[in-house]
Tab-separated table of C-alpha atoms in Angstrom:
chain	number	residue	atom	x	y	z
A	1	UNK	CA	0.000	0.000	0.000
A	2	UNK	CA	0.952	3.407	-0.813
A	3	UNK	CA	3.020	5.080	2.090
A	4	UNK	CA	0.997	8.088	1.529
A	5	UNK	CA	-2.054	6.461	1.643
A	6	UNK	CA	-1.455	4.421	4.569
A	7	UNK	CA	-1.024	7.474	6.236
A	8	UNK	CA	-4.421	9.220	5.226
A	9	UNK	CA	-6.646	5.890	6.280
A	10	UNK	CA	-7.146	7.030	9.875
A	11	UNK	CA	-7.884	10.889	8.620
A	12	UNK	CA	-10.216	9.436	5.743
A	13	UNK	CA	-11.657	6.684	8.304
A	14	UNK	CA	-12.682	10.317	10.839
A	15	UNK	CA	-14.571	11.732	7.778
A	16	UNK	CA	-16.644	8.818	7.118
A	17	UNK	CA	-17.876	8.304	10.504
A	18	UNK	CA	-20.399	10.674	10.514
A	19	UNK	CA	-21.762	9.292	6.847
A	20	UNK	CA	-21.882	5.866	8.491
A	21	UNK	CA	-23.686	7.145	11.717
A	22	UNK	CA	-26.230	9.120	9.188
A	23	UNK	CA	-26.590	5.715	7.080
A	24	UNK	CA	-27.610	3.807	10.125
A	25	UNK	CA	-29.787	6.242	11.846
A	26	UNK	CA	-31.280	7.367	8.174
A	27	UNK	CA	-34.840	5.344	8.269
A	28	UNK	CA	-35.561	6.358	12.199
A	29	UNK	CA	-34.978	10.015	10.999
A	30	UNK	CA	-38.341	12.433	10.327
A	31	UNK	CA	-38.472	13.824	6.703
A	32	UNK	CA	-38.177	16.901	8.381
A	33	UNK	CA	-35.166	18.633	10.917
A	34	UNK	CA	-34.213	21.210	12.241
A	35	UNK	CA	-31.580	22.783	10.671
A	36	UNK	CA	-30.827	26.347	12.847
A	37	UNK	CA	-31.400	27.665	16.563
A	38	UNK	CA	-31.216	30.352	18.153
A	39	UNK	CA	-29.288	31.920	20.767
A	40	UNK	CA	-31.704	30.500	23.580
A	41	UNK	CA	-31.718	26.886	22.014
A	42	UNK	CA	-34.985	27.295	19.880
A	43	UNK	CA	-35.944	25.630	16.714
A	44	UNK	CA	-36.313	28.532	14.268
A	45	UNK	CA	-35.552	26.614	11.063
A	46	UNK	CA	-36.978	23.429	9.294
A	47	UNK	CA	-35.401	21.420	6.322
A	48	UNK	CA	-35.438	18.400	4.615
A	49	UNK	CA	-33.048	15.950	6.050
A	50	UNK	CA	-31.588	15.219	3.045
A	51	UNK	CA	-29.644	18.605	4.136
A	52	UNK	CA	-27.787	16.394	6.534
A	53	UNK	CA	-25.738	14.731	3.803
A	54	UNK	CA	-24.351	18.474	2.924
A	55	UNK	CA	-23.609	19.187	6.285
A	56	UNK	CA	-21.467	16.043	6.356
A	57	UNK	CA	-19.773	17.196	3.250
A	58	UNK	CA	-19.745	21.076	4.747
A	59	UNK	CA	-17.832	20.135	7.481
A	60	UNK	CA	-15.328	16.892	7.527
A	61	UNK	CA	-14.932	16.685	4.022
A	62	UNK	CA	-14.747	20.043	3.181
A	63	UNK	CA	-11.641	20.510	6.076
A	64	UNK	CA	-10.004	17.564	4.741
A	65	UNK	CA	-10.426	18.432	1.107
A	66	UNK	CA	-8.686	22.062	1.676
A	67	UNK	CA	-6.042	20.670	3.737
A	68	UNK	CA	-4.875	18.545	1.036
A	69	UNK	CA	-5.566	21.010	-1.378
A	70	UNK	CA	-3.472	23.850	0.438
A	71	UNK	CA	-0.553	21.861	0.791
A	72	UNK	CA	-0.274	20.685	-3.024
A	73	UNK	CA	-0.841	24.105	-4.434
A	74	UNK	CA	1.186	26.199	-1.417
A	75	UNK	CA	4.164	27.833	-4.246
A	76	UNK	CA	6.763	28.316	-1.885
A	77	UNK	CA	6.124	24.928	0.032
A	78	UNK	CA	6.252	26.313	3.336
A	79	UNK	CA	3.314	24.045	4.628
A	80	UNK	CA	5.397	21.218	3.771
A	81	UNK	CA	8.176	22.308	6.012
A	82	UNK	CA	5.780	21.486	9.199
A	83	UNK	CA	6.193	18.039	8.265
A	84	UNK	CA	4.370	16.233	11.254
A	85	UNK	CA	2.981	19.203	12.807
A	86	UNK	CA	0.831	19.616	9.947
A	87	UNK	CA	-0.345	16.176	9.519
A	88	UNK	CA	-1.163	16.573	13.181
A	89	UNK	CA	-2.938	19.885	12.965
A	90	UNK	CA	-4.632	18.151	9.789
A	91	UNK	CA	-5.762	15.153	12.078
A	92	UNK	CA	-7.431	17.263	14.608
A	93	UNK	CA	-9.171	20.008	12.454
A	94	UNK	CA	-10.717	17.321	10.602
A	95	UNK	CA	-11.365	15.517	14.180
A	96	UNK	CA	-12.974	18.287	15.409
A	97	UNK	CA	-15.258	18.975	12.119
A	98	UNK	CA	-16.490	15.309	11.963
A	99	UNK	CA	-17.780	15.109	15.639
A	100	UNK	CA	-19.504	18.519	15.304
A	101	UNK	CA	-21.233	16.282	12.151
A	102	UNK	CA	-22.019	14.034	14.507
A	103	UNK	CA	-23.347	16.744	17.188
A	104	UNK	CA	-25.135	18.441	14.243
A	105	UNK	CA	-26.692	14.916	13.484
A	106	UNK	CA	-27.569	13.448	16.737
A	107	UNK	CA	-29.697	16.843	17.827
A	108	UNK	CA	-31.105	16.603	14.605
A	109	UNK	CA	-32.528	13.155	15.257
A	110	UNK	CA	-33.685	14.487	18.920
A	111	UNK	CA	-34.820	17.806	17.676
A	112	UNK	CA	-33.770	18.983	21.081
A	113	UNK	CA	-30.509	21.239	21.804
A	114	UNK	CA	-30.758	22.122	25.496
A	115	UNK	CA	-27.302	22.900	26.186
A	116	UNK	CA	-24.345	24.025	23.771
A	117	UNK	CA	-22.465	23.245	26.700
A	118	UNK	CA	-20.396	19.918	24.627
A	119	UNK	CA	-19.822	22.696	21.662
A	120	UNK	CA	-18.107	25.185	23.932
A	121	UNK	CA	-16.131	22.530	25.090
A	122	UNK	CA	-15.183	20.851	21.361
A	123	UNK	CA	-14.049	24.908	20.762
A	124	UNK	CA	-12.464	25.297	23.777
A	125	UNK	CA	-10.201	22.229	23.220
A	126	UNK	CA	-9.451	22.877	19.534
A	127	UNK	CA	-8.653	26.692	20.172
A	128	UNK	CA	-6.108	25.172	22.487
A	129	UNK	CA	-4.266	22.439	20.007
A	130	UNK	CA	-4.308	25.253	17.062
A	131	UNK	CA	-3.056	27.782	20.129
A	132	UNK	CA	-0.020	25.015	20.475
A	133	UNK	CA	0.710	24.765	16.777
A	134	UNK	CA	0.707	28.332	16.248
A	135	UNK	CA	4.335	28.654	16.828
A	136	UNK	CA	5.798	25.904	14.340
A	137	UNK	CA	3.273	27.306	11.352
A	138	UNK	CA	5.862	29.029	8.746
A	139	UNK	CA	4.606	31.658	6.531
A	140	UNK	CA	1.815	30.552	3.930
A	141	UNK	CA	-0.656	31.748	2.184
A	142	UNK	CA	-3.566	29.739	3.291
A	143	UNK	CA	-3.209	29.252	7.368
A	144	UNK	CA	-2.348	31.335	10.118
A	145	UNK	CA	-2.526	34.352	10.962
A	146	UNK	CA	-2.596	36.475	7.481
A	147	UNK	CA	-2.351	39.596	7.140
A	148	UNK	CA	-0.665	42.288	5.190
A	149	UNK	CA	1.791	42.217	8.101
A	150	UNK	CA	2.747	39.126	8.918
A	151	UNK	CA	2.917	38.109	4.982
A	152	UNK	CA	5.321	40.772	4.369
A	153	UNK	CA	7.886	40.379	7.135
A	154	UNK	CA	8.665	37.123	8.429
A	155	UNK	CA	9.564	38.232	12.030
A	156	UNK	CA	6.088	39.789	11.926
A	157	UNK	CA	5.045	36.298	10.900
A	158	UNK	CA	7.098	34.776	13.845
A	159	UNK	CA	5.529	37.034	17.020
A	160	UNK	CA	2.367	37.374	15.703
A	161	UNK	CA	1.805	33.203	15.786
A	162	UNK	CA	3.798	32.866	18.894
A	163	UNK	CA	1.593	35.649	20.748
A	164	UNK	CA	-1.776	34.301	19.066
A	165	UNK	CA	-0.629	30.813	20.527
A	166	UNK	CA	-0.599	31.695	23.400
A	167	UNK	CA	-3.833	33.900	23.890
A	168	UNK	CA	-5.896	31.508	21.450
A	169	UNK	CA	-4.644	28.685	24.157
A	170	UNK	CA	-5.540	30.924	27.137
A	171	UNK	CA	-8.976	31.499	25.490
A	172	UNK	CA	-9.300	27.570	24.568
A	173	UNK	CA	-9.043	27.463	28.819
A	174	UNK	CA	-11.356	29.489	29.345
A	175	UNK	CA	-14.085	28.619	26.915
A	176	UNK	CA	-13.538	24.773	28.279
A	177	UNK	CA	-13.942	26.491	31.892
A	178	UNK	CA	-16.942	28.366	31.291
A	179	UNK	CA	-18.836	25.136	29.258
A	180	UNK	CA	-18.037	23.055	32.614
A	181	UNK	CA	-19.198	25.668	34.807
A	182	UNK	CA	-21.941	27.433	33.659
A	183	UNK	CA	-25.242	25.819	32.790
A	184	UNK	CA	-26.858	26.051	28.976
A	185	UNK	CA	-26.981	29.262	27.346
A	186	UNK	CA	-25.744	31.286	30.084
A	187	UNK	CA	-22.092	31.336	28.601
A	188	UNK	CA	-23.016	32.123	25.242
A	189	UNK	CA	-22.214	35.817	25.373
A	190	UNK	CA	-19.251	35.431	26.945
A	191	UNK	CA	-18.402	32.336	24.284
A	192	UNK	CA	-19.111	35.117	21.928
A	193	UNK	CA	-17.298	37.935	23.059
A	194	UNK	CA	-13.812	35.540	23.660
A	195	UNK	CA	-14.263	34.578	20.117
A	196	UNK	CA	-14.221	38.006	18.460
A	197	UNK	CA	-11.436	38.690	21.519
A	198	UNK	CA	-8.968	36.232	19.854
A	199	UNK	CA	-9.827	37.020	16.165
A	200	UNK	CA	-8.967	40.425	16.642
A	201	UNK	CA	-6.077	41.088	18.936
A	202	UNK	CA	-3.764	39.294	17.102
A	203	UNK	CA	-4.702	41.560	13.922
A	204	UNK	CA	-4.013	44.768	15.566
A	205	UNK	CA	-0.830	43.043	16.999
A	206	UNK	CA	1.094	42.516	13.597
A	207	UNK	CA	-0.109	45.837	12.476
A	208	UNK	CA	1.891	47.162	15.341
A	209	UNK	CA	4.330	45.055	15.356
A	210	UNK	CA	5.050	46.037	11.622
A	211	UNK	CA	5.380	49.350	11.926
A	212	UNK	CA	7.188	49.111	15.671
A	213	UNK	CA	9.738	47.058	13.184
A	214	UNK	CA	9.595	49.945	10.276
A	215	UNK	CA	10.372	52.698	12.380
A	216	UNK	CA	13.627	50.887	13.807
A	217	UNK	CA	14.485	49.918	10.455
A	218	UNK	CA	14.142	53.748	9.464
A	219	UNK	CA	15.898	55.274	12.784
């Protein structure tokens, strides 16, 4: 068997899961689900469940299909310098996508989402691990932290990932924290809030960064 392959099958065997769990639960399923809630856990949105099979493809497939993707078409081939550490990032973004699939599905089934409580702890965990592999992702166009910035000067590159690690991780903590603690949608603002908190900070921290780095270069 091809090395290459060989390698995939556990990936490949993650993304399937959920179509076998759809596949066995398909007949006991109504023709109609829910397919959106909102913030206080309420059904506001019917479909057909044949809309489950694209949110299988939306989310597992999808990650693993632009993974594979990035990496072949990537011109300088800095993904492929991660070695491991991308394979391993690979292997838990497309973790993480296929048992949301299978959170997606299950509620589905039970038309009941009482608690978010399991997806702000799947976040949580996975803002952690991408936290950790900040550090070792070298500059690319398709991962990371991209911005005018940090694609234009490598050192920019460099702190930006290393001080996103380590808030994204600290975040990751806290999310996990607060979907232990606090009971259904009570957290959800907070969830919210952390989430744009992370997204943005490390933005306006290689903008500064840059130009902190300009005006030594200039002085």
């Amino acid at each position: 068997m091809n090395l290459t392959l060989k390698k995939e099958l556990p990936i490949i065997g993650i993304v399937l899961t959920p179509f076998v769990y759809l596949a066995l639960i398909w007949k006991s399923l109504p023709e109609k689900v829910p397919t959106h809630w909102n913030i206080e856990g309420k059904i506001d949105n019917w479909g057909d469940r044949s809309l489950l099979i694209l949110l299988v493809f939306m989310l597992p497939v999808l990650m693993y299909l632009i993974t594979i993707v990035a990496e072949k078409i990537d011109p300088k081939k800095r993904i492929a310098l991660m070695g491991s550490k991308f394979y391993q990032l690979k292997f838990f973004m497309v973790l993480f996508m296929s048992l949301l699939a299978l959170f997606f599905i299950y509620i589905s089934k039970n038309q009941n989402f009482s608690s978010p409580n399991l997806i702000y702890v799947f976040v949580g965990v996975l803002l952690m691990v991408l936290g950790n592999y900040f550090k070792v992702i070298q500059p690319n166009y398709f991962i990371g932290i991209r911005t005018p910035w940090t694609l234009e000067n490598r050192e920019v590159w460099k702190a930006t990932h290393v001080f996103a690690g380590k808030i994204w991780f600290l975040g990751g903590i806290i999310i996990v924290l607060g979907g232990l603690v606090f009971p259904g949608f009570t957290f959800s603002k907070a969830f919210i809030s952390i989430g744009v908190t992370i997204a943005l900070v490390p933005i306006i921290y290689s903008y500064f960064k840059f130009q902190n780095l300009e005006k030594n270069n200039i002085s």
